[in-house]
Amino acid sequence: MTGPALAPGATIGIIGGGQLGRMTALAAARLGYRCHVFCQSSDEPAAQVAAAATIARFDDKAALDRFARAVDVVTVEFENVPAAALRRLARRVPTRPDALALSVAQDRAVEKSFINDAGVATASWAAVPRRGDLAAALAKTGAPAILKTNRLGYDGKWQARVDRVGDAGAAWEAIRPDRHGAILERRVAFASEASVIVARGTDGRTASWVPVENHHLDHVLSRTIVPAPLPAAVRRRATRIGERLATALDLVGLLAVELFVMPSGRLLVNELAPRPHNSGHWTIDAAATSQFEQLVRAVCGLPLGSTDRHADAVMDNLLGDDVRAWLDLLAEPGARLHLYGKDKIRPVRKMGHVTRLLPLTDNRA
Ligand code: AMP
């Protein structure tokens, strides 16, 4: 245990103003905590529901210091928080997760090395710090492969396919990762994509929800199926991988682990997110403790709650114009609608989600 638990009434600082912060703030409020959001504009989804908001840039040192004085603990709702900002906050207040977990999740080469060093498999990959390293990387991974920028890539952004060895130069030009370099990763013929979310408390205990199956549209999550229709042994392996990685990071908070499930049942880790994850939204409606409440419990040093689910579920993201169906969804018995308070609809923008509950099949991981 690192320090006493924070009692209800304390203030949780959340860095980032998106829907993950919004749902964290709502869960915190239910337990009697206040949230103070640090974000870029006052109308962001989390700022709309938080007790307080600091609207400033991450390089505004005075704003960071004021924020640190106003909160009892800091957590994040996105991983690309500049390291300097987090270090500055950490001088005054505990940050959970800490700089190590964020630095691993911010850089794909660091992340893949960390995963492999923890004894967990990924697709075959090679670092490509400079364009001149492409040929050596391709010799290691072979084609087809994917070139991914080291930093700030998400949801398939800043990625380019390398179908043949001759495509590598064009892939580099397409994403121009000159500043932070890239990694080249073998493209794998997975059977499905899955994820597992692990919570880890200040006492090092972990709790995980059942692994789920994820479907993407243009690289953006569109549907999560709970539980993943995988043999129980594969699900258990996914959970063990998540727990091993959360422990290796010495993380306090949540770790989402995205996995490729190979036709043989072998699991390869794609990437890590040390925060609530879109594939865990179903936990609000179908689990004893939601991922958002669990994050609050973890960062406040409280005992973790039960991750048992009381129903199977399918969660659909409402992307862009999908949200226009809100009235029909409200009228649908059993559909649980969540809207994020975003007024502008843009293509594939995450506007909300809907979870439909199904009879519980089996409750074993
Ligand atoms: P990422 O931004 O790395 O999460 O990748 C986004 C999506 O691209 C993944 O969810 C996969 O559908 C696909 N993808 C990424 N890496 C690979 C890979 N090595 N092999 C096959 N598909 C991949």
mmCIF file of C-alpha atoms and ligand atoms in Angstrom, residues 108 123 146 148 154-156 159 185-188 190 193 216 219 258 260 270-271, ligand 1:
data_model
loop_
_atom_site.group_PDB
_atom_site.id
_atom_site.type_symbol
_atom_site.label_atom_id
_atom_site.label_comp_id
_atom_site.label_asym_id
_atom_site.label_seq_id
_atom_site.Cartn_x
_atom_site.Cartn_y
_atom_site.Cartn_z
ATOM 1 C CA ARG A 108 5.635 1.646 -30.058
ATOM 2 C CA ALA A 123 4.007 -10.100 -34.153
ATOM 3 C CA ILE A 146 2.893 -2.603 -41.625
ATOM 4 C CA LYS A 148 3.692 2.308 -37.893
ATOM 5 C CA TYR A 154 -3.811 5.397 -32.880
ATOM 6 C CA ASP A 155 -6.818 3.720 -34.478
ATOM 7 C CA GLY A 156 -4.756 2.836 -37.541
ATOM 8 C CA GLN A 159 0.270 3.434 -40.542
ATOM 9 C CA GLU A 185 5.618 -5.157 -37.994
ATOM 10 C CA ARG A 186 4.808 -8.381 -39.797
ATOM 11 C CA ARG A 187 1.171 -8.400 -40.898
ATOM 12 C CA VAL A 188 -0.402 -11.433 -39.240
ATOM 13 C CA PHE A 190 -5.319 -13.356 -37.178
ATOM 14 C CA GLU A 193 -9.086 -9.483 -32.351
ATOM 15 C CA HIS A 216 -13.284 -2.571 -36.288
ATOM 16 C CA HIS A 219 -9.474 0.702 -37.815
ATOM 17 C CA GLU A 258 -5.253 -5.572 -27.359
ATOM 18 C CA PHE A 260 -4.523 -10.854 -32.040
ATOM 19 C CA ASN A 270 -0.844 -5.691 -30.441
ATOM 20 C CA GLU A 271 -0.832 -2.776 -28.044
HETATM 21 P P1 AMP B 1 -3.047 -0.358 -34.107
HETATM 22 O O1 AMP B 1 -3.152 1.114 -34.375
HETATM 23 O O2 AMP B 1 -1.650 -0.854 -34.003
HETATM 24 O O3 AMP B 1 -3.912 -0.792 -32.962
HETATM 25 O O4 AMP B 1 -3.697 -1.098 -35.379
HETATM 26 C C1 AMP B 1 -5.024 -0.874 -35.746
HETATM 27 C C2 AMP B 1 -5.564 -2.115 -36.420
HETATM 28 O O5 AMP B 1 -4.759 -2.461 -37.546
HETATM 29 C C3 AMP B 1 -5.571 -3.353 -35.543
HETATM 30 O O6 AMP B 1 -6.699 -3.384 -34.700
HETATM 31 C C4 AMP B 1 -5.579 -4.455 -36.590
HETATM 32 O O7 AMP B 1 -6.881 -4.622 -37.120
HETATM 33 C C5 AMP B 1 -4.681 -3.872 -37.676
HETATM 34 N N1 AMP B 1 -3.287 -4.308 -37.444
HETATM 35 C C6 AMP B 1 -2.358 -3.668 -36.717
HETATM 36 N N2 AMP B 1 -1.199 -4.371 -36.680
HETATM 37 C C7 AMP B 1 -1.406 -5.495 -37.399
HETATM 38 C C8 AMP B 1 -0.586 -6.628 -37.729
HETATM 39 N N3 AMP B 1 0.681 -6.753 -37.316
HETATM 40 N N4 AMP B 1 -1.148 -7.600 -38.495
HETATM 41 C C9 AMP B 1 -2.429 -7.510 -38.931
HETATM 42 N N5 AMP B 1 -3.239 -6.464 -38.655
HETATM 43 C C10 AMP B 1 -2.752 -5.469 -37.897
#
